[in-house]
PDB file of C-alpha atoms in Angstrom:
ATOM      1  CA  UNK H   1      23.210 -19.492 -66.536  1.00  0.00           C
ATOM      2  CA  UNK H   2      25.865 -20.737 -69.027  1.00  0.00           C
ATOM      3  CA  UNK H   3      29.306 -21.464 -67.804  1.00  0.00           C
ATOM      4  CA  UNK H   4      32.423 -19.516 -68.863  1.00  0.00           C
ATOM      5  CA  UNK H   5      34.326 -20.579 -71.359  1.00  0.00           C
ATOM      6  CA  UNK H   6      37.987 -20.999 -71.994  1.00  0.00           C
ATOM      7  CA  UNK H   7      39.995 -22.432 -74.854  1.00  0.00           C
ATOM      8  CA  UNK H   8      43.841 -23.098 -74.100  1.00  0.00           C
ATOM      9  CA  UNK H   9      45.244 -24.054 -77.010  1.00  0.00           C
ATOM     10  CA  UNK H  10      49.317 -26.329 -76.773  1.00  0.00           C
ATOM     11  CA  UNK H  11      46.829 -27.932 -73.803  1.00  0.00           C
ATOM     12  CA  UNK H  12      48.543 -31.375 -73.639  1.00  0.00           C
ATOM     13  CA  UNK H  13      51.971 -30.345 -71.750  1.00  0.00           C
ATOM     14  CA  UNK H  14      53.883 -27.596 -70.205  1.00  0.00           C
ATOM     15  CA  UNK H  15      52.948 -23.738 -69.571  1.00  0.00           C
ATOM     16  CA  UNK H  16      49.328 -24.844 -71.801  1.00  0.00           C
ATOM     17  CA  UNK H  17      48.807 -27.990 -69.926  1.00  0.00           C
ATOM     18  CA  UNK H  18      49.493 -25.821 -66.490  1.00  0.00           C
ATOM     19  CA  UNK H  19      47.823 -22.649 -67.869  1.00  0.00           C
ATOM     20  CA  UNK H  20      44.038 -25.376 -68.355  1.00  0.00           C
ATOM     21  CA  UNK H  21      44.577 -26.702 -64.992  1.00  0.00           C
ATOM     22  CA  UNK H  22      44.908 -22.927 -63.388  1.00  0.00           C
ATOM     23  CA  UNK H  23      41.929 -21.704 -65.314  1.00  0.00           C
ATOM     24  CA  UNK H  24      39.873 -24.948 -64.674  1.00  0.00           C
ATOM     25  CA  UNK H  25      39.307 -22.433 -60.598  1.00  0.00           C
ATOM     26  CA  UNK H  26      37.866 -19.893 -62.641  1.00  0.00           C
ATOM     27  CA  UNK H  27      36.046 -21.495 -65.749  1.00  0.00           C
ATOM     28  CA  UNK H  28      33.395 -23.835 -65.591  1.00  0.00           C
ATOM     29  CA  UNK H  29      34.972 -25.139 -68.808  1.00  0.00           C
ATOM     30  CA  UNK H  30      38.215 -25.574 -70.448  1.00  0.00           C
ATOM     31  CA  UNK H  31      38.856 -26.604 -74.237  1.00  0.00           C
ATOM     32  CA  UNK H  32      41.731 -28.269 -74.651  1.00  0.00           C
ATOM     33  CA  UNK H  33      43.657 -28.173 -77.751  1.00  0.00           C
ATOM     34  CA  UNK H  34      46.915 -29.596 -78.712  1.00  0.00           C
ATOM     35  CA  UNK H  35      47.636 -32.241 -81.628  1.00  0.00           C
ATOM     36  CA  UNK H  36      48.179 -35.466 -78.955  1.00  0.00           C
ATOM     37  CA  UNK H  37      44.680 -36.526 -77.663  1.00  0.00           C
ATOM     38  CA  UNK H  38      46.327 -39.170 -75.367  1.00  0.00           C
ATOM     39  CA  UNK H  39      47.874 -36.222 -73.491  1.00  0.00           C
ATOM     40  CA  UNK H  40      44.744 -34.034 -73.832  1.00  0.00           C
ATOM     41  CA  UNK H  41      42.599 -36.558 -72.444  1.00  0.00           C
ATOM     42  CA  UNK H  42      45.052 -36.903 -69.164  1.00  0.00           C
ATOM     43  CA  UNK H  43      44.617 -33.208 -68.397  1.00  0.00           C
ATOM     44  CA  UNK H  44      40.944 -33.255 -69.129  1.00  0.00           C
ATOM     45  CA  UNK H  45      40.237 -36.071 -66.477  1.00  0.00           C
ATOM     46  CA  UNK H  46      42.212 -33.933 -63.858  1.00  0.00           C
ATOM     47  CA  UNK H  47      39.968 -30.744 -65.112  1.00  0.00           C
ATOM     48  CA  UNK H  48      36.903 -33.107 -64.455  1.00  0.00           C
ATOM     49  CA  UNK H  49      38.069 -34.360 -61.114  1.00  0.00           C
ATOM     50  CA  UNK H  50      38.358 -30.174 -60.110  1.00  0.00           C
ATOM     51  CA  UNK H  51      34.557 -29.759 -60.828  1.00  0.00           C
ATOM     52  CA  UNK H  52      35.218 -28.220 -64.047  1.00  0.00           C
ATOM     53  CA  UNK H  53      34.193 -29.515 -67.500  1.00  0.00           C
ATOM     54  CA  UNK H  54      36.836 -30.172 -70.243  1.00  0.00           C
ATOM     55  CA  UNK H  55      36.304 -30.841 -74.448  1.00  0.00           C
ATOM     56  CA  UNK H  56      39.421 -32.322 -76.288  1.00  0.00           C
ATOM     57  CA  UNK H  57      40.008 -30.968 -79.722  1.00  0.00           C
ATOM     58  CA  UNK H  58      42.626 -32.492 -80.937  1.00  0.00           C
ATOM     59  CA  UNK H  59      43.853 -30.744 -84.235  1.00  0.00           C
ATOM     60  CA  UNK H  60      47.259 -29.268 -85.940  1.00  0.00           C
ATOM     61  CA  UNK H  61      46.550 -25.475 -85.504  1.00  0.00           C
ATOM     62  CA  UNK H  62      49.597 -24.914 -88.203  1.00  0.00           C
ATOM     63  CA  UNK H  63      46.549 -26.411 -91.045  1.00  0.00           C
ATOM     64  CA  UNK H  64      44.106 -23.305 -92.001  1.00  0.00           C
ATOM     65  CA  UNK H  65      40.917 -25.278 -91.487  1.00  0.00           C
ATOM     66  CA  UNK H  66      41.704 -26.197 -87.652  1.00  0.00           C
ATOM     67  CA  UNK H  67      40.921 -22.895 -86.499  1.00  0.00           C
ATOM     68  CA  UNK H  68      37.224 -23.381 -87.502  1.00  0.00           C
ATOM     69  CA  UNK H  69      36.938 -26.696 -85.944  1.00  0.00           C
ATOM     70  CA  UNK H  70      37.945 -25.699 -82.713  1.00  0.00           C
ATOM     71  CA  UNK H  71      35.843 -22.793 -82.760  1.00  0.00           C
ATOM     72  CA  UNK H  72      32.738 -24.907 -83.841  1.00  0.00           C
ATOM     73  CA  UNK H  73      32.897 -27.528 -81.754  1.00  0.00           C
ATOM     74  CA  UNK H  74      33.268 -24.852 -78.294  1.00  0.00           C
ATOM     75  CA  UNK H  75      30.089 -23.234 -79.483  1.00  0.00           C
ATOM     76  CA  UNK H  76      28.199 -26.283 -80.331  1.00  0.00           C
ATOM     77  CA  UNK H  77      28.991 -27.995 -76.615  1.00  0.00           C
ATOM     78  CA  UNK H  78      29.191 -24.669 -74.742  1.00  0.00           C
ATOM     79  CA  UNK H  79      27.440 -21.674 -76.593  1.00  0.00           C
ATOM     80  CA  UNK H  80      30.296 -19.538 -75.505  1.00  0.00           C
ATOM     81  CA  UNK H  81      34.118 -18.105 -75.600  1.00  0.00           C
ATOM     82  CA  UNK H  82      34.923 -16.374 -73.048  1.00  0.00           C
ATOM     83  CA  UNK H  83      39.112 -16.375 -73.198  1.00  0.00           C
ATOM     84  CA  UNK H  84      41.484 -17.635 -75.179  1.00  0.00           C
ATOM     85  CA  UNK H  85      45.121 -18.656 -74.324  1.00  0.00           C
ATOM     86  CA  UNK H  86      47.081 -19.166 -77.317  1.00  0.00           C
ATOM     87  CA  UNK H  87      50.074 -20.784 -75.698  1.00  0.00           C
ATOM     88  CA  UNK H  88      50.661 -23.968 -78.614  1.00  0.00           C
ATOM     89  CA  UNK H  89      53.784 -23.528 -80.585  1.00  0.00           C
ATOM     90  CA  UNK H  90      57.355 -24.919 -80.349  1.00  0.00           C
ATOM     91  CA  UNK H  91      59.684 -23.636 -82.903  1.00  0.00           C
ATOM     92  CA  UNK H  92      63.365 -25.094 -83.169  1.00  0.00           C
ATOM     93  CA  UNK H  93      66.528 -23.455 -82.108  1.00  0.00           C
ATOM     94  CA  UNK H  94      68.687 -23.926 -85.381  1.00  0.00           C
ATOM     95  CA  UNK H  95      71.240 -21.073 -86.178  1.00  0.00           C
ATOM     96  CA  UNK H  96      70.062 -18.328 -88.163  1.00  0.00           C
ATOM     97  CA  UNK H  97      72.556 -19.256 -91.081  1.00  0.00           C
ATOM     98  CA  UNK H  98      71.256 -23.306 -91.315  1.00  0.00           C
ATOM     99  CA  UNK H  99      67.596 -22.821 -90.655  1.00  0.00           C
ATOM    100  CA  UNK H 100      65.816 -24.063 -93.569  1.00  0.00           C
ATOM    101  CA  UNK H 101      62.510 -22.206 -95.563  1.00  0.00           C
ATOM    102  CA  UNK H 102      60.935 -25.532 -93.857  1.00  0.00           C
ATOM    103  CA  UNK H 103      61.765 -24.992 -90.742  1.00  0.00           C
ATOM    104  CA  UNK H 104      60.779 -21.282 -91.012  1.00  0.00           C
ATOM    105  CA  UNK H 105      57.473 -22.182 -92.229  1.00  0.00           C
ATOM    106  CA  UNK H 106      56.708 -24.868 -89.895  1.00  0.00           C
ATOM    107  CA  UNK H 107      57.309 -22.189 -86.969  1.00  0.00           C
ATOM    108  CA  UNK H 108      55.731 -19.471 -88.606  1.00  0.00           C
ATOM    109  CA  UNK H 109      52.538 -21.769 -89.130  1.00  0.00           C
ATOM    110  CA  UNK H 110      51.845 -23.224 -85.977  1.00  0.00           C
ATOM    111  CA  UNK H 111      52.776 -20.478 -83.351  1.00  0.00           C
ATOM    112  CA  UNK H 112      51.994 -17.207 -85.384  1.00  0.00           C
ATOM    113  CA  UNK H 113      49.496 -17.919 -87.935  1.00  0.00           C
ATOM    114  CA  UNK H 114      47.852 -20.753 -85.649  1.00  0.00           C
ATOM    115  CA  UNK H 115      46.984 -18.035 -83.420  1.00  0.00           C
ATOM    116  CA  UNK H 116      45.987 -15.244 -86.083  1.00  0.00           C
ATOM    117  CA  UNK H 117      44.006 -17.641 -87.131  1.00  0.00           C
ATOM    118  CA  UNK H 118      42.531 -18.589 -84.328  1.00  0.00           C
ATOM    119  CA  UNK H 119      41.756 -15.088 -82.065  1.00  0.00           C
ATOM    120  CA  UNK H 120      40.211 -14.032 -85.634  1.00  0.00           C
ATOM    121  CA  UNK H 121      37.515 -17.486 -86.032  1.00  0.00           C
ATOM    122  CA  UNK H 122      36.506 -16.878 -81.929  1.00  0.00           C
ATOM    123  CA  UNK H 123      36.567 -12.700 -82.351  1.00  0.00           C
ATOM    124  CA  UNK H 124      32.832 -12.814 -82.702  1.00  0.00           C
ATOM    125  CA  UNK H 125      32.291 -14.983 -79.493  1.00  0.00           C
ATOM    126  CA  UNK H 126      34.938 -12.708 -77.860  1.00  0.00           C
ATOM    127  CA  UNK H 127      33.170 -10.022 -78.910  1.00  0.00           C
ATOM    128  CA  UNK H 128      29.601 -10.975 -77.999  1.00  0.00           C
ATOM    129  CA  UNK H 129      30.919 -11.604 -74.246  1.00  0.00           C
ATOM    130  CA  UNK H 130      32.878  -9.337 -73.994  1.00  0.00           C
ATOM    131  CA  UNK H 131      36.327 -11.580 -73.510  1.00  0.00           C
ATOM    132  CA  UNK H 132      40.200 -11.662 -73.086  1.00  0.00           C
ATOM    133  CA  UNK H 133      42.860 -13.272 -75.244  1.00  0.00           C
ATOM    134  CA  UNK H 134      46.208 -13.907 -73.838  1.00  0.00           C
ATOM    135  CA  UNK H 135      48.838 -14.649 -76.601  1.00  0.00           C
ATOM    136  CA  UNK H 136      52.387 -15.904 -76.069  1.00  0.00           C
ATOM    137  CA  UNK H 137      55.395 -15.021 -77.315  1.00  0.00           C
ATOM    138  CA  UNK H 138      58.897 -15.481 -75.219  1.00  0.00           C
ATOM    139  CA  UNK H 139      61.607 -12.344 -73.983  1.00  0.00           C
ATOM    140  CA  UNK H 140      63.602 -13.598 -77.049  1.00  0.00           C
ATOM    141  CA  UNK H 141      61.445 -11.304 -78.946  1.00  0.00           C
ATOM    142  CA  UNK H 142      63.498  -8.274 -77.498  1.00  0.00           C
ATOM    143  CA  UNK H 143      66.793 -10.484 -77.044  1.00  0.00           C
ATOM    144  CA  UNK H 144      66.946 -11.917 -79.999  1.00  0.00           C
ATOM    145  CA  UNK H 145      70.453 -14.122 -81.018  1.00  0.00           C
ATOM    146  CA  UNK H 146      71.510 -16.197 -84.069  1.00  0.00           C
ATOM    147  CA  UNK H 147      71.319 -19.251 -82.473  1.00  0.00           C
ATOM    148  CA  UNK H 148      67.046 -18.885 -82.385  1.00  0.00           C
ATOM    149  CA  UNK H 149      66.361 -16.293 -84.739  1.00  0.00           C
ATOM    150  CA  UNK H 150      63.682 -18.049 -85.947  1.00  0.00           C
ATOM    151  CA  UNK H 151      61.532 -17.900 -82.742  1.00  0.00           C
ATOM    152  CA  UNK H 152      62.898 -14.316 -81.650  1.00  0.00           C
ATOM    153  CA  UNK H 153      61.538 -13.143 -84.812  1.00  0.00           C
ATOM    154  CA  UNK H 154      58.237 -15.336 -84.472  1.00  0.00           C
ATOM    155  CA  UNK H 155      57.980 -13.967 -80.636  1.00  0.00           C
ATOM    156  CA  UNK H 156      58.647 -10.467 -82.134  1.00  0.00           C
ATOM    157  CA  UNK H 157      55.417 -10.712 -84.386  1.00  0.00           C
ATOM    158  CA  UNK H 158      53.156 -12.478 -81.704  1.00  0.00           C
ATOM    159  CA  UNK H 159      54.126  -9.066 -79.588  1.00  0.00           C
ATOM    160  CA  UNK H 160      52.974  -7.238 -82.699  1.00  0.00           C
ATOM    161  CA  UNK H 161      49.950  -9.427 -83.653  1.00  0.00           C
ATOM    162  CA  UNK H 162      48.563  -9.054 -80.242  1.00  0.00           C
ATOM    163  CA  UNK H 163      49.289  -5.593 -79.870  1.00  0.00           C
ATOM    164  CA  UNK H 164      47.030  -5.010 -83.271  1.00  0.00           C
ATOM    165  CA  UNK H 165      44.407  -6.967 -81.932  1.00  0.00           C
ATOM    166  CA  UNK H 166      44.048  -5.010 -78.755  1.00  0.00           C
ATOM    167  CA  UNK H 167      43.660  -2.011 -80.858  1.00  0.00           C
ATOM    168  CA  UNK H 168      40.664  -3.662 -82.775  1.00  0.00           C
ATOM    169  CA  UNK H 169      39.421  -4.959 -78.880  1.00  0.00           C
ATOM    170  CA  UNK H 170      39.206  -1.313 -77.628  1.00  0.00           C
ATOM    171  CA  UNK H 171      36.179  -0.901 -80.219  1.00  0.00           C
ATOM    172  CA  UNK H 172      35.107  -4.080 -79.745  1.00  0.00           C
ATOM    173  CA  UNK H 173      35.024  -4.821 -76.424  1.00  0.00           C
ATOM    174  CA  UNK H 174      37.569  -7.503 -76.301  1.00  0.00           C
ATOM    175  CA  UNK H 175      40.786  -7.231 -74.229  1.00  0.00           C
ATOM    176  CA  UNK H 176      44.285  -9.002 -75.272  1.00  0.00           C
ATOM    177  CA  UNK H 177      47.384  -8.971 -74.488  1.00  0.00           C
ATOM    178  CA  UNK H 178      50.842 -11.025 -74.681  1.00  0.00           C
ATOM    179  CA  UNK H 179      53.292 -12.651 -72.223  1.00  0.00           C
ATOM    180  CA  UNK H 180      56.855 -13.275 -72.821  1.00  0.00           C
ATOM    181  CA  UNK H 181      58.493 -15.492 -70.680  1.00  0.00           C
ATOM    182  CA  UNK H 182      62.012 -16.685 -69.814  1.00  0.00           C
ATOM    183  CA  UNK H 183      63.610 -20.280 -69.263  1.00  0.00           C
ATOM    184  CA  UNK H 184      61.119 -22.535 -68.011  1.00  0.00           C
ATOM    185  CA  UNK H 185      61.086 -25.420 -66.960  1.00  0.00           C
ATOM    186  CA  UNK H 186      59.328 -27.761 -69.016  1.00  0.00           C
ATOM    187  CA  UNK H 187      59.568 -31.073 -70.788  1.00  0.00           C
ATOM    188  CA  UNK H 188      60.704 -29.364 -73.923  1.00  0.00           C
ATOM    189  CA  UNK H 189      62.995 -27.531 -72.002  1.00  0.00           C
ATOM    190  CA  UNK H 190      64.706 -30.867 -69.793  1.00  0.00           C
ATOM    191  CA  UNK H 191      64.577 -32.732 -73.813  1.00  0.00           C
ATOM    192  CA  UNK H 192      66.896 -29.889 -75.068  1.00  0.00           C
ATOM    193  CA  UNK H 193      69.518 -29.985 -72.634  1.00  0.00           C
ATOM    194  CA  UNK H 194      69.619 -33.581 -72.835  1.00  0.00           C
ATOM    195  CA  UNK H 195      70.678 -33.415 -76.250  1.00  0.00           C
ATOM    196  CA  UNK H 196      72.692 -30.203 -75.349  1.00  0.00           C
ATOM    197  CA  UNK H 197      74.934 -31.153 -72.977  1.00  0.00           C
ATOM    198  CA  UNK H 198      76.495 -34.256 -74.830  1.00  0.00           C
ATOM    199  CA  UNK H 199      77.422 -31.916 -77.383  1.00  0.00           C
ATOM    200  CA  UNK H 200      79.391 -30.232 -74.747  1.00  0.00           C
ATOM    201  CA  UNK H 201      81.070 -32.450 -72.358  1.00  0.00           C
ATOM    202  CA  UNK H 202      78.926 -32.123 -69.591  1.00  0.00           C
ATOM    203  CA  UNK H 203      76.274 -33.962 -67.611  1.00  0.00           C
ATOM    204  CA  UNK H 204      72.129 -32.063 -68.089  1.00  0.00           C
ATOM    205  CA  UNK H 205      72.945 -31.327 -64.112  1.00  0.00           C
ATOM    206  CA  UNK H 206      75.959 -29.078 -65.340  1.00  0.00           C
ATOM    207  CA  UNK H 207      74.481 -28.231 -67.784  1.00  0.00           C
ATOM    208  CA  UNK H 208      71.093 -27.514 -66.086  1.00  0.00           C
ATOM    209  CA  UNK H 209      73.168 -25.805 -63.513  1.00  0.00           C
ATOM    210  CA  UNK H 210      74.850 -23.596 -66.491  1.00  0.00           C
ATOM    211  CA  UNK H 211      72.154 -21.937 -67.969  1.00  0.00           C
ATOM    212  CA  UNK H 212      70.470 -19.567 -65.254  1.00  0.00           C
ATOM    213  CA  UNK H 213      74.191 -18.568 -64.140  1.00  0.00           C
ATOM    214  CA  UNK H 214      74.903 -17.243 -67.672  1.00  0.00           C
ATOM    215  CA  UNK H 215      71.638 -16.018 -68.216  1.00  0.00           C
ATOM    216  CA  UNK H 216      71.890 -13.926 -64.853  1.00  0.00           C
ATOM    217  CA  UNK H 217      68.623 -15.339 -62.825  1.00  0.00           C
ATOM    218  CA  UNK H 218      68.574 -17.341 -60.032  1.00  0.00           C
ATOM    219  CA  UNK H 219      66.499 -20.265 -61.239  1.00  0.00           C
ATOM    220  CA  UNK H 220      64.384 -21.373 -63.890  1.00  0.00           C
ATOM    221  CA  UNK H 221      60.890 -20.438 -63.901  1.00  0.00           C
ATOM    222  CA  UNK H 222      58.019 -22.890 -63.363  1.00  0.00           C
ATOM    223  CA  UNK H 223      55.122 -23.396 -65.659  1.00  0.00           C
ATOM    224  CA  UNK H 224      52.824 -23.276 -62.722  1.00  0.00           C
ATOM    225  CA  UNK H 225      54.396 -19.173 -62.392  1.00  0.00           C
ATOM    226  CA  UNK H 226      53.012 -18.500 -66.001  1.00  0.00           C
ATOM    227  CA  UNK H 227      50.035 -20.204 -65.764  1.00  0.00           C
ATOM    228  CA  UNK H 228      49.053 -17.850 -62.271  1.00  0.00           C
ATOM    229  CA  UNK H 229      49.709 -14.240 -64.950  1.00  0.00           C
ATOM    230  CA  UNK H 230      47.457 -15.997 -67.314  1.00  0.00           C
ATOM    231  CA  UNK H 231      44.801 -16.731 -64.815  1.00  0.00           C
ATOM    232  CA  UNK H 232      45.106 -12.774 -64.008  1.00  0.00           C
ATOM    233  CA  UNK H 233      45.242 -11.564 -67.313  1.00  0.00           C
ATOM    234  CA  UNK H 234      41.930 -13.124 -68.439  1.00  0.00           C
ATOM    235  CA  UNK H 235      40.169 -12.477 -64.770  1.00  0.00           C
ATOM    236  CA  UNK H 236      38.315  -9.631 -63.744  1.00  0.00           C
ATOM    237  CA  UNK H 237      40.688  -7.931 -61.770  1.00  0.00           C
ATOM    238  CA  UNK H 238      42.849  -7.047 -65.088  1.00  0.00           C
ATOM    239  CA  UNK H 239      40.353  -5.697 -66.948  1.00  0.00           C
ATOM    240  CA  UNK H 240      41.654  -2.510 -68.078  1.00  0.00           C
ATOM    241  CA  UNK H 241      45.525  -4.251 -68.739  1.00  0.00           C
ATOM    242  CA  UNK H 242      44.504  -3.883 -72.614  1.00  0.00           C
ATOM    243  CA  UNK H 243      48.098  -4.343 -75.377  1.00  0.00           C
ATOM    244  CA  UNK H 244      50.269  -5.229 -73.045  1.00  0.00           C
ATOM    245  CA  UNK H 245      53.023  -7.027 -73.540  1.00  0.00           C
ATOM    246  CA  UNK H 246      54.242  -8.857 -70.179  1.00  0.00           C
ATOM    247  CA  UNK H 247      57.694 -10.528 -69.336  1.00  0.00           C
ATOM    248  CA  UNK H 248      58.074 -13.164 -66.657  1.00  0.00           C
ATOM    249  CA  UNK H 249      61.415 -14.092 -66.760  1.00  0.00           C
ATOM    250  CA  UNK H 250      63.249 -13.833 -63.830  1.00  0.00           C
ATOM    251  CA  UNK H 251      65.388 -10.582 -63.856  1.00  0.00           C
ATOM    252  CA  UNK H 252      66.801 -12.190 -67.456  1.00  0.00           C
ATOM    253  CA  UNK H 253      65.970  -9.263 -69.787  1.00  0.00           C
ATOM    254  CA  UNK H 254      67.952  -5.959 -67.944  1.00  0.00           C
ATOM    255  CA  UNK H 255      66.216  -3.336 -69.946  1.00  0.00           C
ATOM    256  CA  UNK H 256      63.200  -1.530 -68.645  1.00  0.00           C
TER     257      UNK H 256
END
């Protein structure tokens, strides 16, 4: 019997690195993708140590012909696709009035179309065993602010993109939805109030401290909290959760 199959793509750190680890209980493989192979290769050998097995693809999903590759190289080692997570895709908080066409692009490239892209080149896989695709977006998509317009409006149209797909899945047999979380915790997260709170007279802990208070939750979230609603999306036990869209954010977004 062939094992199942799952490809988590922004794989080398944060909620994608955490999201391959969860999954590596459930799968009997995990494709990692992400453009670092030095940090890909780290969370493969812990997938490995779990029991699991683990392929590194290490491509730019923001270039058109990475989709293919990564969708080529699962089948040829594995024969399958079972889920995808399409978690890769950081795009810069710049205000809404000095964001470059660029810088638009570049977010628009890797984190939307990198993930059209993608869920379209493994659709047939999907389709033939009958699997789940998890896209994610962020609650800035219904809170969106000038300060990151660029990624509200991104997150807005991953809701949207997903939300088309799972109307396509009901015929098809394939099942996807999207998660939006709130302020976690990450690398990306501790880098950006680094460089924030210099700007503002304060130390990162004051600033650390800051940012939950004013955003009304108690804490920040943990990547290892997203990866578990991934990990339930994609399992059995969700099967009929079809075009939802799925905040985890702590209590941040007050609106039903």
């Amino acid at each position: 019997m062939s094992k199942s199959v799952a490809i988590v793509t922004g794989a080398s750190q944060g909620i994608g690195r955490s999201t391959a680890l969860r999954l590596a209980r459930d799968f009997g493989a995990i494709v990692l993708v992400a453009r670092s192979r030095e940090k890909l290769e780290a969370t493969a050998e812990a997938i490995r140590q779990s029991g699991a097995e683990a392929l590194v693809v290490d491509v730019d999903l923001g270039e058109k012909a990475s989709a293919s590759v990564v969708v080529e190289q699962t089948l040829s080692a594995f024969g399958r696709i079972d889920a995808l997570l399409n978690i890769a895709g950081a795009v810069p908080q710049i205000d809404l009035f000095e964001m470059t066409d660029d810088q638009w692009n570049a977010g628009m490239a890797l984190k939307l179309h990198g993930a059209r892209r993608l869920t379209i080149e493994a659709w047939p896989a999907l389709k033939a065993s009958g699997g789940s695709v998890v896209l994610m977006s962020g609650n800035s998509a219904v809170t969106p602010k000038a300060p990151y317009a660029a990624v509200a409006t991104i997150n807005a149209a991953i809701v949207a993109l997903a939300k088309a797909f799972s109307d396509r899945g009901i015929t098809d047999g394939v099942q996807v939805n999207s998660v939006l979380p709130g302020a976690v915790m990450t690398g990306r997260r501790r880098s950006y109030l680094e460089h924030w709170a210099p700007l503002h007279d304060m130390t990162v802990e004051e600033a650390t401290e800051r940012f939950p208070r004013e955003a009304g939750i108690g804490r920040y979230g943990e990547p290892e909290e997203i990866a578990e609603l991934m990990a339930f999306l994609v399992s059995p036990a969700a099967r009929w959760m079809t075009g939802s869209a799925i905040r985890m954010d702590g209590g941040e977004v007050k609106a039903t």
